[in-house]
mmCIF file of C-alpha atoms in Angstrom:
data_model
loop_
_atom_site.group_PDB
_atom_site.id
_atom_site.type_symbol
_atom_site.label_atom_id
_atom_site.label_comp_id
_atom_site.label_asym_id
_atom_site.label_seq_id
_atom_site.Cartn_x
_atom_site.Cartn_y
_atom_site.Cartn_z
ATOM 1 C CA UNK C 201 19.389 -3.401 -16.606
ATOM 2 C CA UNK C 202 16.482 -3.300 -14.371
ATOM 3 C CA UNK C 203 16.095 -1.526 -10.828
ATOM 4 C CA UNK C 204 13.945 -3.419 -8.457
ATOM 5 C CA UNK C 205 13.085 -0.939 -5.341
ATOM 6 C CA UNK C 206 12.379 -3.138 -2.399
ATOM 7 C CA UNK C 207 10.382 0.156 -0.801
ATOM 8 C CA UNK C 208 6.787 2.112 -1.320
ATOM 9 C CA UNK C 209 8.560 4.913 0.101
ATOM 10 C CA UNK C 210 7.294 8.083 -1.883
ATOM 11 C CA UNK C 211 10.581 10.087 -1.689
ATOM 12 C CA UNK C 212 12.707 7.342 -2.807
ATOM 13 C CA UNK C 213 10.769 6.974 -5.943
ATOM 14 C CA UNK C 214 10.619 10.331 -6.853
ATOM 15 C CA UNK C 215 14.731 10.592 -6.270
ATOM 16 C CA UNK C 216 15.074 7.682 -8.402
ATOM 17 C CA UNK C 217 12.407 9.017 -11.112
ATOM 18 C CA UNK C 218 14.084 12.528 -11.444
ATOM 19 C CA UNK C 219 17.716 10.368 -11.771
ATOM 20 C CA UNK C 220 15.909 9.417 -14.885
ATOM 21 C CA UNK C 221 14.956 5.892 -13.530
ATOM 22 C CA UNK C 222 11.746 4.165 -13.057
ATOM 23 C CA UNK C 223 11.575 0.972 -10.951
ATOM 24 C CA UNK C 224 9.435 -1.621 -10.221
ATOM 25 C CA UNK C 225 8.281 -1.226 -6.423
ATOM 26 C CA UNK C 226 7.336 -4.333 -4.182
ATOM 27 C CA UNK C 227 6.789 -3.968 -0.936
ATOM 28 C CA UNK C 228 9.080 -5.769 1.634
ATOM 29 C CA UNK C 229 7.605 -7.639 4.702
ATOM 30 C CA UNK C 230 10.303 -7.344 7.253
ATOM 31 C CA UNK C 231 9.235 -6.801 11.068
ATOM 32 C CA UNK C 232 12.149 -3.913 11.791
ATOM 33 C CA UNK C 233 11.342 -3.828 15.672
ATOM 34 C CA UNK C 234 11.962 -7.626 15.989
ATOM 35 C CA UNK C 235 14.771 -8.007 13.556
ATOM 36 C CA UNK C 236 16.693 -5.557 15.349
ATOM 37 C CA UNK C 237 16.676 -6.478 18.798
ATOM 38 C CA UNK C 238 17.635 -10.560 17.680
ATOM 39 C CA UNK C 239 20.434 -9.028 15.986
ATOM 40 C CA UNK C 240 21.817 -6.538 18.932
ATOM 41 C CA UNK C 241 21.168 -9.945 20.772
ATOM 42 C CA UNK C 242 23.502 -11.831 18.817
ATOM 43 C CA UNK C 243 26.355 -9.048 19.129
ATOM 44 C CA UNK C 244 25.695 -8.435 22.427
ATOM 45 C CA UNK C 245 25.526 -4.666 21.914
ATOM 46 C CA UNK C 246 23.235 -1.891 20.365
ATOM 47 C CA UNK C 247 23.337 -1.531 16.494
ATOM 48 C CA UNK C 248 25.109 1.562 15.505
ATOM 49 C CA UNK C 249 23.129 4.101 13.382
ATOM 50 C CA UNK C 250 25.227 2.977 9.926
ATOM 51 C CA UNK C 251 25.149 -0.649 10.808
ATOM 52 C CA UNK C 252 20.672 0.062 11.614
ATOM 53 C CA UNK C 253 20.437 1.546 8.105
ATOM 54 C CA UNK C 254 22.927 -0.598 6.557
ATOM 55 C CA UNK C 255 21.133 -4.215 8.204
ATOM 56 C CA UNK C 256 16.932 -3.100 7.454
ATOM 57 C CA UNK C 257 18.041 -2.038 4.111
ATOM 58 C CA UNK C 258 19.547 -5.557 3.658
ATOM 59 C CA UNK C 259 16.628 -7.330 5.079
ATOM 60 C CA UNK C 260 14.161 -5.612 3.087
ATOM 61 C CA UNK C 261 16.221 -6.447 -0.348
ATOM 62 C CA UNK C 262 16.488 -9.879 0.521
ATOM 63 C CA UNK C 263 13.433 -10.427 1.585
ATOM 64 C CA UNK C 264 12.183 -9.088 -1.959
ATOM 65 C CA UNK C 265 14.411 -11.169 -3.574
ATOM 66 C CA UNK C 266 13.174 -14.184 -1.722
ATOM 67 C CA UNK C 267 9.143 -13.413 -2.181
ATOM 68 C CA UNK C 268 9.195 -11.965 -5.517
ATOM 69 C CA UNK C 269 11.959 -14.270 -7.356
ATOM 70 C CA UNK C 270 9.771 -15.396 -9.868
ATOM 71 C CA UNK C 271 8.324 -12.407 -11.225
ATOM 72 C CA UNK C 272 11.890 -10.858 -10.928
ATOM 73 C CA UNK C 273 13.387 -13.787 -13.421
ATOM 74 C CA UNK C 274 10.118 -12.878 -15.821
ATOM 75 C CA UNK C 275 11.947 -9.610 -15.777
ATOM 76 C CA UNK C 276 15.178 -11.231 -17.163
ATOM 77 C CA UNK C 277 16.564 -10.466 -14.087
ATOM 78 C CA UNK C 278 17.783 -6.952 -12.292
ATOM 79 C CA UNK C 279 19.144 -5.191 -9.342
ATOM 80 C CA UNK C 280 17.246 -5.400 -6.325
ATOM 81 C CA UNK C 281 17.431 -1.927 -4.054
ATOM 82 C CA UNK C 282 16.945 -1.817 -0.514
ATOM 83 C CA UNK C 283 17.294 1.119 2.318
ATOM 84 C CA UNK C 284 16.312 2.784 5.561
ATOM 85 C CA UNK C 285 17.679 6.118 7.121
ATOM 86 C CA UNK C 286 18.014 7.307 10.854
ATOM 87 C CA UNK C 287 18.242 10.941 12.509
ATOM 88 C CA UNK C 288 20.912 11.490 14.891
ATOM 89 C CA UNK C 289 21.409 14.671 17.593
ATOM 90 C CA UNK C 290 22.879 14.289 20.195
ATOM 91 C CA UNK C 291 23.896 10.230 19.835
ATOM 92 C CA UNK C 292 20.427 9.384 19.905
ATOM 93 C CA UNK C 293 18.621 8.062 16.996
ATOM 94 C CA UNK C 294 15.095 9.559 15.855
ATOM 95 C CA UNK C 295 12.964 8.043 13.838
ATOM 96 C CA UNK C 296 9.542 8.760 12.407
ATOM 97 C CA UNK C 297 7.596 10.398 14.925
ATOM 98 C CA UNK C 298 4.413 8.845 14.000
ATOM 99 C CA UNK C 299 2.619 11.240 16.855
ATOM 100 C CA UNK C 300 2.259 15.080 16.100
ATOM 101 C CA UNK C 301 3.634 15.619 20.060
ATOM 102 C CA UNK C 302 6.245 13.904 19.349
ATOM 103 C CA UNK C 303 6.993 15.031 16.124
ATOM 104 C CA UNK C 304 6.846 18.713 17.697
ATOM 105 C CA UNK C 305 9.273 18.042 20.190
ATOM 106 C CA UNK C 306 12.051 16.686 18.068
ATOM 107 C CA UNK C 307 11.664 19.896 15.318
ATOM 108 C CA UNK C 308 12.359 21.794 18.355
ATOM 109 C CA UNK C 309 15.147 19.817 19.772
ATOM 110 C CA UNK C 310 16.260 20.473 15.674
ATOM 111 C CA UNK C 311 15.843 23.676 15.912
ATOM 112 C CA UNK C 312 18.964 26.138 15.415
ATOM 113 C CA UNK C 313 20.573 22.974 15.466
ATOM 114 C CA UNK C 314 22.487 20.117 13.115
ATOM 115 C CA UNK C 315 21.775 16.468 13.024
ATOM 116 C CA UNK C 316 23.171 13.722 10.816
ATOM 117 C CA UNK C 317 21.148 11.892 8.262
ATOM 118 C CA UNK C 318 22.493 8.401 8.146
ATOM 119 C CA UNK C 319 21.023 6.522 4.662
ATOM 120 C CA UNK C 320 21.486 2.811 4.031
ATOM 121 C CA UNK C 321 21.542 1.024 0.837
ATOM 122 C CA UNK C 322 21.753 -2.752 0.357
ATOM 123 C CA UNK C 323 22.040 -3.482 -3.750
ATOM 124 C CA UNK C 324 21.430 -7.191 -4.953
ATOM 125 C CA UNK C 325 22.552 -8.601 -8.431
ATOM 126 C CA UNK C 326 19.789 -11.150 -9.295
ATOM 127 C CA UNK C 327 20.469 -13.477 -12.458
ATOM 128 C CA UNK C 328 17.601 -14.134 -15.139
ATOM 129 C CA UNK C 329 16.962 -17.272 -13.384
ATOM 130 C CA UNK C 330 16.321 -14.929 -10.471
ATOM 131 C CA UNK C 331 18.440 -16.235 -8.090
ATOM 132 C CA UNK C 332 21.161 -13.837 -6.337
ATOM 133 C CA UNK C 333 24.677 -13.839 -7.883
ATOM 134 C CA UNK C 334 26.521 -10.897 -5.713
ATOM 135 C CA UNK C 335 25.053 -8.368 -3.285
ATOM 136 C CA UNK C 336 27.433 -4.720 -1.829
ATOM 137 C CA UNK C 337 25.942 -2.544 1.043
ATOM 138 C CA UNK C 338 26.760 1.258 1.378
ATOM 139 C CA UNK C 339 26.294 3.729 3.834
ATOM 140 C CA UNK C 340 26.126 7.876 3.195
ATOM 141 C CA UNK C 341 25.417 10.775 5.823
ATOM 142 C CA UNK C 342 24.377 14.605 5.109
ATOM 143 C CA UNK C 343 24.232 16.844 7.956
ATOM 144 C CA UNK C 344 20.879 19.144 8.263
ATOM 145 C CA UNK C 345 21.068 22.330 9.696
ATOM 146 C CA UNK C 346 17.578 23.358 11.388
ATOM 147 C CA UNK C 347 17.448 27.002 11.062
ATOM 148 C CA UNK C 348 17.295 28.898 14.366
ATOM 149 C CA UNK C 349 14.722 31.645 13.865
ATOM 150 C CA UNK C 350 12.223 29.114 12.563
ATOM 151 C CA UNK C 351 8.902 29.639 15.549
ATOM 152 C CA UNK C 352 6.855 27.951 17.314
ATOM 153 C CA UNK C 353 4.312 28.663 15.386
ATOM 154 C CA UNK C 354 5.824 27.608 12.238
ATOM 155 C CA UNK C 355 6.854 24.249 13.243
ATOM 156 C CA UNK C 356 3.005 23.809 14.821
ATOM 157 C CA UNK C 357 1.961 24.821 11.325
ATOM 158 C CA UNK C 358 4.051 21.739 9.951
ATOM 159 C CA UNK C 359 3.079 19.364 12.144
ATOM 160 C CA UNK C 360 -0.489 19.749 11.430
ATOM 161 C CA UNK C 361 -0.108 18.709 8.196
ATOM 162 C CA UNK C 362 0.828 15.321 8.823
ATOM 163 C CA UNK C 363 4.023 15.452 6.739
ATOM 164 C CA UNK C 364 6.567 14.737 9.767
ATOM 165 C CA UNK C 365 4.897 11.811 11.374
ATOM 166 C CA UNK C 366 6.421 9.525 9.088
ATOM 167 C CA UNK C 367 9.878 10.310 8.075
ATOM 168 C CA UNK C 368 12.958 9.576 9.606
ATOM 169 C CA UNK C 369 13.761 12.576 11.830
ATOM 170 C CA UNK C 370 10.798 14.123 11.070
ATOM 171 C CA UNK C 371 11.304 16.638 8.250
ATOM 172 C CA UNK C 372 11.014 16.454 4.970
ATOM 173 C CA UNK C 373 13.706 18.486 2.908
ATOM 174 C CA UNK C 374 11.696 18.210 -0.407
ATOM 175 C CA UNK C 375 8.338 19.056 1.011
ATOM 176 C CA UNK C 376 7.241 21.601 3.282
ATOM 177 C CA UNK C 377 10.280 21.911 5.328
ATOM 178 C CA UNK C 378 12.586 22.651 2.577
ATOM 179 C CA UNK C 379 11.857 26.239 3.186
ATOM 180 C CA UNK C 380 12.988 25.759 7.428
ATOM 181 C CA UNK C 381 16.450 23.461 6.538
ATOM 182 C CA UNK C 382 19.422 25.973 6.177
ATOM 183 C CA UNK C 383 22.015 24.043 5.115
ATOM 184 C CA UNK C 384 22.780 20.622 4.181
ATOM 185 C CA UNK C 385 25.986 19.125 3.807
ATOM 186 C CA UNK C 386 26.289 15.963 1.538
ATOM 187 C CA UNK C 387 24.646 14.648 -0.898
ATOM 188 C CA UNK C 388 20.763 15.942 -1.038
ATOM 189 C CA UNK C 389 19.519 13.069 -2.131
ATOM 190 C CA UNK C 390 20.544 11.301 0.877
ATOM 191 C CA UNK C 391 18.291 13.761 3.307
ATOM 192 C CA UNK C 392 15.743 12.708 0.924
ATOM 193 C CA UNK C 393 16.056 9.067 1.804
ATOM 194 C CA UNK C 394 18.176 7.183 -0.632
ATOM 195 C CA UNK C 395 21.788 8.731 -1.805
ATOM 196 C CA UNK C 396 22.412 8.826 -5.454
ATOM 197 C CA UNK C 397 26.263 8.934 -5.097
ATOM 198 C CA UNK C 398 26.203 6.109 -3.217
ATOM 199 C CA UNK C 399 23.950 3.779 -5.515
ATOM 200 C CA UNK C 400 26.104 4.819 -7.968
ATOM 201 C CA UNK C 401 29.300 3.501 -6.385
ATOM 202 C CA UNK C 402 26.903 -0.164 -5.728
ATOM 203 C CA UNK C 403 26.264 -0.377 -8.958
ATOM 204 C CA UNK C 404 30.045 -0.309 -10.524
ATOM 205 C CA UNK C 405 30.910 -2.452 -7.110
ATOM 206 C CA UNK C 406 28.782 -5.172 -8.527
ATOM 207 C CA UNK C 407 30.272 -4.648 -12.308
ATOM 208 C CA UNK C 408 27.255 -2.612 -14.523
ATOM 209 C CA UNK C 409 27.039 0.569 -15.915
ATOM 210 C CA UNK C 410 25.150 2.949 -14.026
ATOM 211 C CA UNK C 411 23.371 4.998 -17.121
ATOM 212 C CA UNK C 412 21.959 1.398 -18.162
ATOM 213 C CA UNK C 413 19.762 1.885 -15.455
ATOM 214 C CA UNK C 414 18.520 5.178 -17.222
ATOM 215 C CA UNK C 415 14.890 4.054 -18.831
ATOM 216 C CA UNK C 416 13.127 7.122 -17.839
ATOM 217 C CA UNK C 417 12.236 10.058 -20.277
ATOM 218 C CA UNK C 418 13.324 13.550 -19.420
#
């Protein structure tokens, strides 16, 4: 069985790669910002952060599926992986920072502090014709503890080297920032950005073996 990652995403691959599995990566074309708001429009309400995670992850698996059907059925077919994570503290939902000031800010706000990682996952089964034949959605959370003697200089230091701007809550547990996190509760590889409990769970939902997916050397 093949894994399809509908995601560039650096940290995703490398979770997958040391799970022992290599993928094949397209990128998904899915405008987030505008998705989002037509679907809060049609519930009449704000997205929760599981259901945000939980509906881009779906959109940017289907939308893979859809573009890329042919060269997935020149594959014999596969499962097609899609996700997106959000930062919560205090109810409010931080993405990437994308500006260094901003980016500052919210490792303070972090700081001495827990927030929950929220990680999406939309799995689709696609036949060797490479049309869709089932799909299952999961959500996981860790929480990050932020730990409180970390400084101002420190987190200035951190910033500066770009690594924050673009990931969800602005901290990367496998980089830089590993050494500032002091505890994490759940699974690590959801902080990282895609939970391998969780994918685990899709892929038995959807009736495979997980360790078929194993095609990477140790």
């Amino acid at each position: 069985m093949r894994l399809i990652l509908a995601s560039t995403s650096p940290a995703r691959l490398s979770v997958l790669r040391a799970a022992g599995i290599e993928p094949i990566c397209f990128s998904p074309r899915v405008d987030e910002e505008a998705e989002v708001v037509a679907r809060e429009a049609e519930l009449g309400r704000a997205l929760t952060a599981p259901e945000l995670v939980e509906y881009l992850g779906r959109l940017k698996a289907e939308d893979v599926v859809h573009r890329h059907a042919a060269e997935i059925a020149e594959l014999g077919g596969g499962l097609v992986l899609g996700g997106d994570s959000a930062f919560l503290i205090d109810d409010q939902i931080l993405g990437k920072p994308h500006l260094p000031e901003v980016a500052l800010a919210r490792a303070k706000q972090h700081r001495g502090r827990s927030g929950v990682l929220h990680s999406g996952h939309w799995l689709v089964d696609v036949a060797a014709d490479g049309s869709p034949q089932g799909a299952a959605g999961a959500v996981d959370t860790a929480t990050v503890s932020l730990a409180a003697d970390v400084t101002d200089a420190e987190l200035e230091a951190y910033v500066a080297t770009g690594e924050p701007l673009e990931l969800a809550g602005g901290f990367a547990i496998d980089g830089l920032a590993g050494a500032f996190i002091d505890r994490v509760e759940g699974a690590t590889s959801c902080v990282i950005g895609l939970s391998l409990p969780a994918f685990r769970r899709l892929v038995r939902e959807l009736g495979h073996d997980y360790p078929s997916l194993w095609n990477r050397a140790a």
